[in-house]
Amino acid sequence: MAAAAASPALAKDTRQINLPPSGGTTNSLTVVSACDLSLPTPDAIACAGYYSGNLLNGSAEDIANQQAAIDSLPGDFQFDGNWNALADNTILSLTNGNQLNFGETMFGLTIIGAHFGNVAGPAGNVSVFWLFDFGTTGANFVTLDDPSGWSNATLYTTGSPPGVPEPATWAMMLLGFGAAGTALRRSRRRTGDLLQIA
């Protein structure tokens, strides 16, 4: 499913984003280069980063940095800062050499954070946060077109699978189809009776 896509040239950008103090410490995120929407397949619909270093850990400063990065993405998801709750959603190895696979089907708006010790291009040691929209079809994994330097990833949020009708709904649908079939049979019999009379 990996598609060959030309990676845009990444210009060196060392902007710094100052965040409000959290717990008495001053945090800052250094954007070393524009993140790449097309590095994963399917393409992300938005991204935040590339931020200097590995932000995907449980330190107080990096949790605040994760929250700020995720808040900068479109949508209304807010990371509550509970890093321990993400333990089952963090992976340290790729499936098939280039797939981010969290062991579940992802639906709707999904946020994945990834760290690269040396991402393809000039950015170097960075973290990125991607926003995907997997709709109701869903996706079992995301493919990295160039996994160079990848080290870990975290699934922050994903949507729920489309609803399955309740048994009562199925029963009502079956009754409706049965009633429609009976009505069709009766109308055919009446038409046949009228043809015999004529």
XYZ file of N, CA and C in Angstrom:
594
model
N 0.814 -1.178 0.000
C 0.000 0.000 0.000
C 0.863 1.250 0.000
N 2.169 1.116 0.158
C 3.055 2.267 0.142
C 3.135 2.830 -1.256
N 2.901 4.097 -1.353
C 2.949 4.759 -2.648
C 4.201 5.604 -2.717
N 4.829 5.603 -3.861
C 6.009 6.434 -4.033
C 5.564 7.878 -4.143
N 6.081 8.703 -3.279
C 5.718 10.118 -3.299
C 6.977 10.937 -3.160
N 7.070 11.975 -3.961
C 8.225 12.857 -3.873
C 8.149 13.608 -2.560
N 9.230 13.590 -1.815
C 9.271 14.296 -0.549
C 9.679 15.739 -0.803
N 8.905 16.711 -0.296
C 9.253 18.094 -0.550
C 10.568 18.457 0.120
N 11.275 19.390 -0.489
C 12.517 19.860 0.101
C 12.177 20.536 1.423
N 12.924 20.228 2.459
C 12.655 20.786 3.767
C 13.696 21.851 4.092
N 13.252 23.078 4.139
C 14.161 24.182 4.454
C 14.406 24.206 5.956
N 15.619 24.560 6.366
C 15.960 24.635 7.785
C 15.202 25.794 8.416
N 14.459 25.522 9.466
C 13.643 26.518 10.132
C 13.812 26.309 11.622
N 14.369 27.264 12.302
C 14.628 27.088 13.729
C 13.742 28.012 14.564
N 12.471 28.082 14.212
C 11.531 28.871 15.012
C 11.397 28.233 16.379
N 11.100 29.061 17.347
C 10.869 28.557 18.686
C 9.485 29.008 19.125
N 8.714 28.097 19.669
C 7.377 28.403 20.148
C 7.429 28.401 21.664
N 7.153 29.548 22.274
C 7.170 29.630 23.733
C 5.791 29.303 24.270
N 5.761 28.428 25.234
C 4.507 27.987 25.820
C 4.332 28.633 27.189
N 3.097 28.737 27.627
C 2.898 29.268 28.979
C 3.520 28.324 30.000
N 3.988 28.871 31.116
C 4.588 28.012 32.140
C 3.613 26.947 32.604
N 4.134 25.751 32.845
C 3.320 24.642 33.325
C 3.985 24.077 34.567
N 3.310 24.179 35.693
C 3.886 23.651 36.933
C 5.138 24.394 37.352
N 5.238 25.673 37.020
C 6.377 26.477 37.437
C 7.580 26.398 36.514
N 7.515 25.624 35.430
C 8.651 25.561 34.518
C 8.278 26.234 33.202
N 9.263 26.780 32.534
C 9.025 27.396 31.230
C 9.369 26.376 30.158
N 8.418 26.127 29.279
C 8.612 25.138 28.225
C 8.749 25.837 26.893
N 9.462 25.221 25.973
C 9.520 25.750 24.616
C 9.714 24.587 23.661
N 9.084 24.715 22.507
C 9.227 23.734 21.447
C 10.039 24.378 20.349
N 11.099 23.727 19.918
C 11.891 24.253 18.821
C 11.504 23.531 17.549
N 10.956 24.280 16.584
C 10.613 23.724 15.284
C 11.864 23.812 14.420
N 12.463 22.666 14.122
C 13.703 22.680 13.348
C 13.463 22.615 11.846
N 12.262 22.185 11.452
C 11.940 22.082 10.029
C 10.449 21.826 9.898
N 9.893 22.184 8.746
C 8.473 21.913 8.511
C 8.250 20.415 8.424
N 7.185 19.942 9.066
C 6.885 18.508 9.013
C 6.369 18.134 7.627
N 6.429 16.854 7.334
C 6.092 16.329 6.009
C 4.786 15.541 6.075
N 3.726 16.081 5.436
C 2.425 15.407 5.410
C 2.452 14.119 4.598
N 3.391 14.034 3.636
C 3.392 12.887 2.726
C 4.367 11.783 3.132
N 5.058 11.915 4.261
C 5.954 10.839 4.701
C 5.166 9.569 5.025
N 3.994 9.697 5.670
C 3.191 8.491 5.874
C 2.229 8.256 4.708
N 1.841 7.010 4.520
C 0.786 6.654 3.563
C -0.299 5.936 4.340
N -1.535 6.431 4.336
C -2.000 7.583 3.576
C -1.416 8.880 4.132
N -1.449 9.934 3.300
C -0.932 11.224 3.736
C -1.722 11.727 4.938
N -1.032 12.432 5.825
C -1.705 13.081 6.942
C -2.469 14.294 6.408
N -3.511 14.720 7.118
C -4.237 15.919 6.698
C -3.678 17.165 7.384
N -2.898 16.966 8.453
C -2.220 18.073 9.139
C -1.074 17.477 9.949
N -0.098 18.318 10.274
C 0.987 17.848 11.128
C 1.535 19.006 11.953
N 2.169 18.668 13.064
C 2.828 19.641 13.929
C 4.259 19.163 14.131
N 5.211 20.058 13.995
C 6.630 19.712 14.106
C 7.329 20.055 12.817
N 8.425 19.554 12.555
C 9.304 18.697 13.328
C 9.869 19.478 14.523
N 9.696 18.916 15.712
C 10.211 19.506 16.940
C 11.514 18.819 17.296
N 12.447 19.583 17.819
C 13.759 19.067 18.175
C 13.663 18.031 19.287
N 14.326 16.875 19.089
C 14.424 15.844 20.114
C 13.247 14.899 20.175
N 13.296 14.012 21.187
C 12.244 13.015 21.383
C 11.289 13.507 22.457
N 10.096 13.944 22.039
C 9.086 14.437 22.977
C 8.185 13.325 23.494
N 8.332 12.115 22.956
C 7.412 11.028 23.300
C 7.890 10.263 24.525
N 7.724 10.892 25.686
C 8.071 10.255 26.947
C 7.257 10.898 28.055
N 7.444 10.454 29.273
C 6.612 10.889 30.380
C 7.160 12.007 31.236
N 8.218 12.705 30.790
C 8.723 13.809 31.608
C 7.695 14.943 31.611
N 7.648 15.702 32.698
C 6.668 16.785 32.831
C 6.793 17.793 31.691
N 8.031 18.148 31.342
C 8.234 19.129 30.267
C 7.768 18.575 28.923
N 8.100 17.328 28.635
C 7.700 16.760 27.346
C 6.204 16.488 27.261
N 5.567 16.179 28.384
C 4.111 16.043 28.373
C 3.472 17.384 28.021
N 3.969 18.460 28.627
C 3.448 19.797 28.298
C 3.704 20.114 26.826
N 4.868 19.718 26.319
C 5.182 19.946 24.908
C 4.274 19.120 23.992
N 3.982 17.865 24.376
C 3.049 17.038 23.592
C 1.677 17.702 23.549
N 1.223 18.180 24.706
C -0.085 18.827 24.768
C -0.138 20.051 23.853
N 0.911 20.860 23.880
C 0.944 22.065 23.043
C 0.972 21.707 21.560
N 1.761 20.689 21.210
C 1.844 20.270 19.804
C 0.497 19.750 19.323
N -0.157 18.919 20.126
C -1.455 18.359 19.743
C -2.516 19.452 19.688
N -2.458 20.408 20.612
C -3.407 21.528 20.597
C -3.276 22.375 19.331
N -2.092 22.359 18.710
C -1.895 23.165 17.496
C -2.514 22.507 16.258
N -2.910 21.223 16.372
C -3.550 20.526 15.252
C -5.031 20.895 15.187
N -5.635 20.829 13.997
C -7.081 21.066 13.906
C -7.859 20.022 14.711
N -9.066 20.358 15.104
C -9.902 19.428 15.852
C -9.980 19.808 17.310
N -10.758 19.048 18.058
C -10.986 19.413 19.451
C -10.378 18.433 20.458
N -9.567 17.468 20.001
C -8.940 16.536 20.937
C -7.885 17.261 21.764
N -7.911 17.007 23.076
C -6.893 17.535 23.969
C -6.303 16.381 24.762
N -4.988 16.237 24.682
C -4.294 15.196 25.429
C -4.318 15.585 26.904
N -4.799 14.682 27.764
C -4.946 14.991 29.187
C -3.638 14.904 29.968
N -2.552 14.500 29.322
C -1.253 14.444 29.980
C -0.973 13.135 30.695
N -1.882 12.167 30.631
C -1.682 10.886 31.297
C -0.857 9.974 30.397
N 0.458 10.079 30.501
C 1.366 9.293 29.669
C 1.219 7.800 29.947
N 0.976 7.423 31.208
C 0.846 6.002 31.556
C -0.325 5.345 30.825
N -1.377 6.101 30.539
C -2.537 5.546 29.836
C -2.205 5.218 28.383
N -1.097 5.747 27.876
C -0.697 5.507 26.485
C 0.251 4.325 26.329
N 0.551 3.631 27.414
C 1.524 2.526 27.360
C 1.155 1.485 26.308
N -0.120 1.113 26.223
C -0.543 0.113 25.237
C -0.623 0.688 23.831
N -0.537 2.000 23.708
C -0.631 2.668 22.406
C 0.724 3.159 21.909
N 1.806 2.699 22.520
C 3.153 3.102 22.105
C 3.866 1.890 21.522
N 4.483 2.086 20.356
C 5.216 0.991 19.717
C 6.682 1.367 19.556
N 7.529 0.357 19.655
C 8.974 0.553 19.549
C 9.571 -0.189 18.372
N 8.713 -0.856 17.575
C 9.202 -1.538 16.374
C 8.162 -1.423 15.269
N 8.639 -1.435 14.049
C 7.775 -1.344 12.874
C 7.372 -2.739 12.422
N 6.177 -2.869 11.885
C 5.725 -4.113 11.288
C 6.126 -4.101 9.819
N 6.629 -5.197 9.308
C 7.063 -5.321 7.911
C 8.082 -4.257 7.508
N 8.833 -3.759 8.466
C 9.922 -2.826 8.174
C 9.529 -1.372 7.979
N 8.222 -1.081 7.772
C 7.849 0.325 7.562
C 6.421 0.668 7.983
N 5.767 -0.184 8.769
C 4.368 0.057 9.140
C 4.224 0.379 10.621
N 3.516 1.481 10.892
C 3.116 1.809 12.257
C 1.823 1.045 12.509
N 1.898 -0.003 13.316
C 0.749 -0.865 13.561
C 0.538 -0.933 15.069
N -0.597 -0.372 15.525
C -0.890 -0.316 16.957
C -1.785 -1.463 17.411
N -2.041 -2.434 16.521
C -2.831 -3.592 16.888
C -4.326 -3.337 16.968
N -4.777 -2.270 16.339
C -6.209 -1.987 16.302
C -6.531 -1.239 15.017
N -7.779 -1.305 14.603
C -8.210 -0.551 13.432
C -8.517 0.864 13.874
N -7.963 1.827 13.161
C -8.139 3.239 13.486
C -9.239 3.822 12.600
N -10.109 4.633 13.178
C -11.224 5.241 12.460
C -11.237 6.751 12.690
N -11.828 7.463 11.744
C -12.059 8.903 11.920
C -10.773 9.668 12.169
N -10.904 10.781 12.893
C -9.749 11.616 13.190
C -8.836 10.896 14.164
N -7.585 10.753 13.757
C -6.593 9.978 14.503
C -5.313 10.790 14.619
N -4.735 10.840 15.817
C -3.473 11.563 16.026
C -2.401 10.561 16.421
N -1.304 10.589 15.670
C -0.142 9.737 15.942
C 1.085 10.632 16.090
N 1.844 10.419 17.147
C 3.126 11.090 17.336
C 4.239 10.116 17.006
N 5.309 10.616 16.378
C 6.435 9.740 16.027
C 7.744 10.460 16.289
N 8.736 9.677 16.679
C 10.079 10.220 16.867
C 11.026 9.556 15.876
N 11.872 10.369 15.281
C 12.912 9.904 14.362
C 14.250 10.361 14.911
N 15.179 9.422 15.122
C 16.521 9.791 15.545
C 17.254 10.538 14.454
N 16.880 10.284 13.202
C 17.467 10.985 12.066
C 16.505 10.858 10.897
N 15.484 11.719 10.866
C 14.459 11.659 9.835
C 15.077 11.937 8.457
N 14.481 11.383 7.408
C 14.949 11.661 6.037
C 14.904 13.171 5.802
N 15.937 13.713 5.226
C 16.017 15.155 5.015
C 16.928 15.790 6.058
N 16.977 17.112 6.102
C 17.941 17.804 6.955
C 17.500 18.012 8.399
N 16.290 17.599 8.783
C 15.771 17.950 10.104
C 16.500 17.272 11.253
N 16.971 16.024 11.073
C 17.718 15.328 12.117
C 16.841 14.666 13.158
N 17.197 14.836 14.452
C 16.551 14.183 15.588
C 15.285 14.959 15.963
N 14.118 14.432 15.562
C 12.882 15.215 15.702
C 11.681 14.365 16.102
N 10.633 15.065 16.558
C 9.328 14.471 16.824
C 8.297 15.174 15.959
N 7.293 14.420 15.539
C 6.223 14.958 14.697
C 4.897 14.399 15.195
N 3.841 15.186 15.019
C 2.490 14.766 15.380
C 1.630 14.898 14.130
N 1.081 13.764 13.661
C 0.273 13.744 12.445
C -1.199 13.594 12.798
N -2.056 14.265 12.027
C -3.499 14.100 12.121
C -3.967 13.426 10.849
N -4.657 12.295 10.983
C -5.207 11.536 9.857
C -6.723 11.540 9.954
N -7.389 11.304 8.823
C -8.827 11.056 8.836
C -9.068 9.734 8.121
N -9.298 8.672 8.885
C -9.504 7.337 8.329
C -10.976 7.044 8.052
N -11.859 8.004 8.307
C -13.270 7.842 7.999
C -13.878 6.610 8.658
N -14.953 6.096 8.039
C -15.638 4.926 8.597
C -15.055 3.611 8.081
N -14.233 3.690 7.028
C -13.589 2.490 6.488
C -12.490 2.013 7.427
N -11.718 2.960 7.961
C -10.659 2.633 8.909
C -9.366 2.213 8.244
N -8.319 2.099 9.061
C -6.998 1.660 8.607
C -6.365 0.841 9.720
N -5.689 -0.236 9.342
C -5.037 -1.094 10.332
C -3.619 -0.647 10.652
N -3.031 0.157 9.754
C -1.668 0.634 9.963
C -1.431 1.847 9.080
N -0.312 2.516 9.348
C 0.162 3.624 8.524
C 1.540 3.223 8.032
N 1.797 3.416 6.754
C 3.090 3.053 6.177
C 3.991 4.277 6.126
N 5.229 4.134 6.581
C 6.214 5.206 6.446
C 6.917 5.009 5.112
N 6.803 5.996 4.214
C 7.440 5.876 2.901
C 8.959 5.810 3.034
N 9.515 6.454 4.055
C 10.946 6.370 4.345
C 11.097 6.257 5.860
N 11.332 5.055 6.390
C 11.407 4.872 7.838
C 12.775 5.214 8.439
N 13.662 5.855 7.676
C 15.007 6.175 8.168
C 14.960 6.858 9.528
N 15.665 6.291 10.475
C 15.820 6.908 11.787
C 14.621 6.778 12.712
N 13.549 6.113 12.271
C 12.366 6.003 13.133
C 12.725 5.262 14.408
N 12.193 5.715 15.557
C 12.502 5.002 16.796
C 11.275 4.610 17.609
N 10.226 5.424 17.660
C 9.038 5.067 18.420
C 7.859 5.926 17.976
N 6.645 5.447 18.297
C 5.430 6.176 17.933
C 4.353 5.906 18.968
N 3.434 6.866 19.086
C 2.336 6.768 20.042
C 1.028 7.140 19.354
N 0.015 6.343 19.603
C -1.334 6.628 19.125
C -2.063 7.358 20.241
N -2.377 8.642 20.020
C -3.024 9.452 21.053
C -4.541 9.307 21.049
N -5.132 9.303 19.883
C -6.581 9.176 19.798
C -6.985 8.637 18.438
N -8.082 7.910 18.411
C -8.680 7.451 17.167
C -10.177 7.345 17.396
N -10.943 7.366 16.322
C -12.397 7.299 16.443
C -12.881 5.894 16.736
N -14.170 5.792 16.960
C -14.801 4.500 17.219
C -15.253 3.874 15.908
N -15.333 2.548 15.861
C -15.849 1.902 14.647
C -17.300 2.318 14.420
N -17.732 2.279 13.150
C -19.120 2.628 12.884
C -20.054 1.725 13.686
N -21.169 2.269 14.101
C -22.114 1.531 14.934
C -22.716 0.330 14.218
N -22.956 -0.703 14.964
C -23.642 -1.901 14.467
C -25.072 -1.816 14.975
N -26.066 -1.997 14.107
C -27.451 -1.901 14.576
C -27.728 -2.868 15.721
N -28.569 -2.424 16.641
C -28.954 -3.263 17.767
C -29.881 -4.379 17.284
N -29.981 -5.464 18.043
C -30.854 -6.574 17.630
C -32.293 -6.131 17.360
N -32.808 -5.204 18.156
C -34.186 -4.739 17.944
C -34.313 -4.044 16.583
N -33.269 -3.317 16.179
C -33.291 -2.645 14.879
C -33.300 -3.681 13.758
N -32.475 -4.724 13.892
C -32.460 -5.797 12.891
C -33.841 -6.462 12.798
N -34.463 -6.714 13.939
C -35.778 -7.356 13.949
C -36.812 -6.481 13.233
N -36.784 -5.187 13.488
C -37.723 -4.276 12.821
C -37.483 -4.256 11.311
N -36.205 -4.274 10.907
C -35.908 -4.284 9.471
C -36.428 -5.569 8.830
N -36.221 -6.713 9.467
C -36.700 -7.987 8.915
C -38.223 -8.026 8.828
N -38.890 -7.520 9.850
C -40.351 -7.450 9.809
C -40.818 -6.552 8.663
N -40.125 -5.436 8.471
C -40.475 -4.526 7.381
C -40.306 -5.178 6.023
N -39.189 -5.882 5.833
C -38.970 -6.574 4.550
C -40.024 -7.660 4.340
N -40.360 -8.385 5.412
C -41.385 -9.426 5.312
C -42.742 -8.841 4.929
N -43.104 -7.712 5.556
C -44.383 -7.064 5.247
C -44.402 -6.578 3.798
N -43.280 -6.031 3.334
C -43.207 -5.557 1.947
C -43.350 -6.735 0.980
N -42.703 -7.859 1.278
C -42.804 -9.049 0.425
C -44.228 -9.588 0.382
N -44.891 -9.628 1.530
C -46.277 -10.097 1.590
C -47.183 -9.178 0.763
N -46.988 -7.882 0.891
C -47.813 -6.926 0.129
C -47.601 -7.115 -1.377
N -46.367 -7.359 -1.804
C -46.095 -7.583 -3.231
C -46.787 -8.847 -3.724
N -46.740 -9.939 -2.921
C -47.386 -11.174 -3.325
C -48.904 -11.004 -3.450
N -49.500 -10.305 -2.521
C -50.944 -10.087 -2.560
C -51.342 -9.268 -3.782
N -50.540 -8.238 -4.092
C -50.892 -7.396 -5.251
C -50.748 -8.201 -6.543
N -49.803 -9.129 -6.615
C -49.655 -9.972 -7.816
C -50.848 -10.914 -7.960
N -51.323 -11.483 -6.825
C -52.471 -12.384 -6.877
C -53.721 -11.644 -7.359
N -53.915 -10.439 -6.848
C -55.086 -9.661 -7.259
C -55.031 -9.337 -8.746
N -53.839 -8.983 -9.241
C -53.672 -8.684 -10.672
C -53.973 -9.933 -11.477
N -53.495 -11.089 -11.034
C -53.770 -12.360 -11.725
C -55.248 -12.691 -11.727
N -55.974 -12.439 -10.593
C -57.418 -12.695 -10.537
C -58.158 -11.801 -11.513
N -57.752 -10.550 -11.624
C -58.395 -9.618 -12.538
C -58.164 -10.032 -13.977
N -57.026 -10.577 -14.309
C -56.743 -11.012 -15.666
C -57.625 -12.211 -16.039
N -57.912 -13.109 -15.077
C -58.775 -14.277 -15.354
C -60.220 -13.856 -15.625
N -60.683 -12.812 -14.939
C -62.048 -12.337 -15.138
C -62.218 -11.722 -16.521
N -61.216 -11.023 -16.979
C -61.326 -10.344 -18.277
C -61.249 -11.316 -19.381
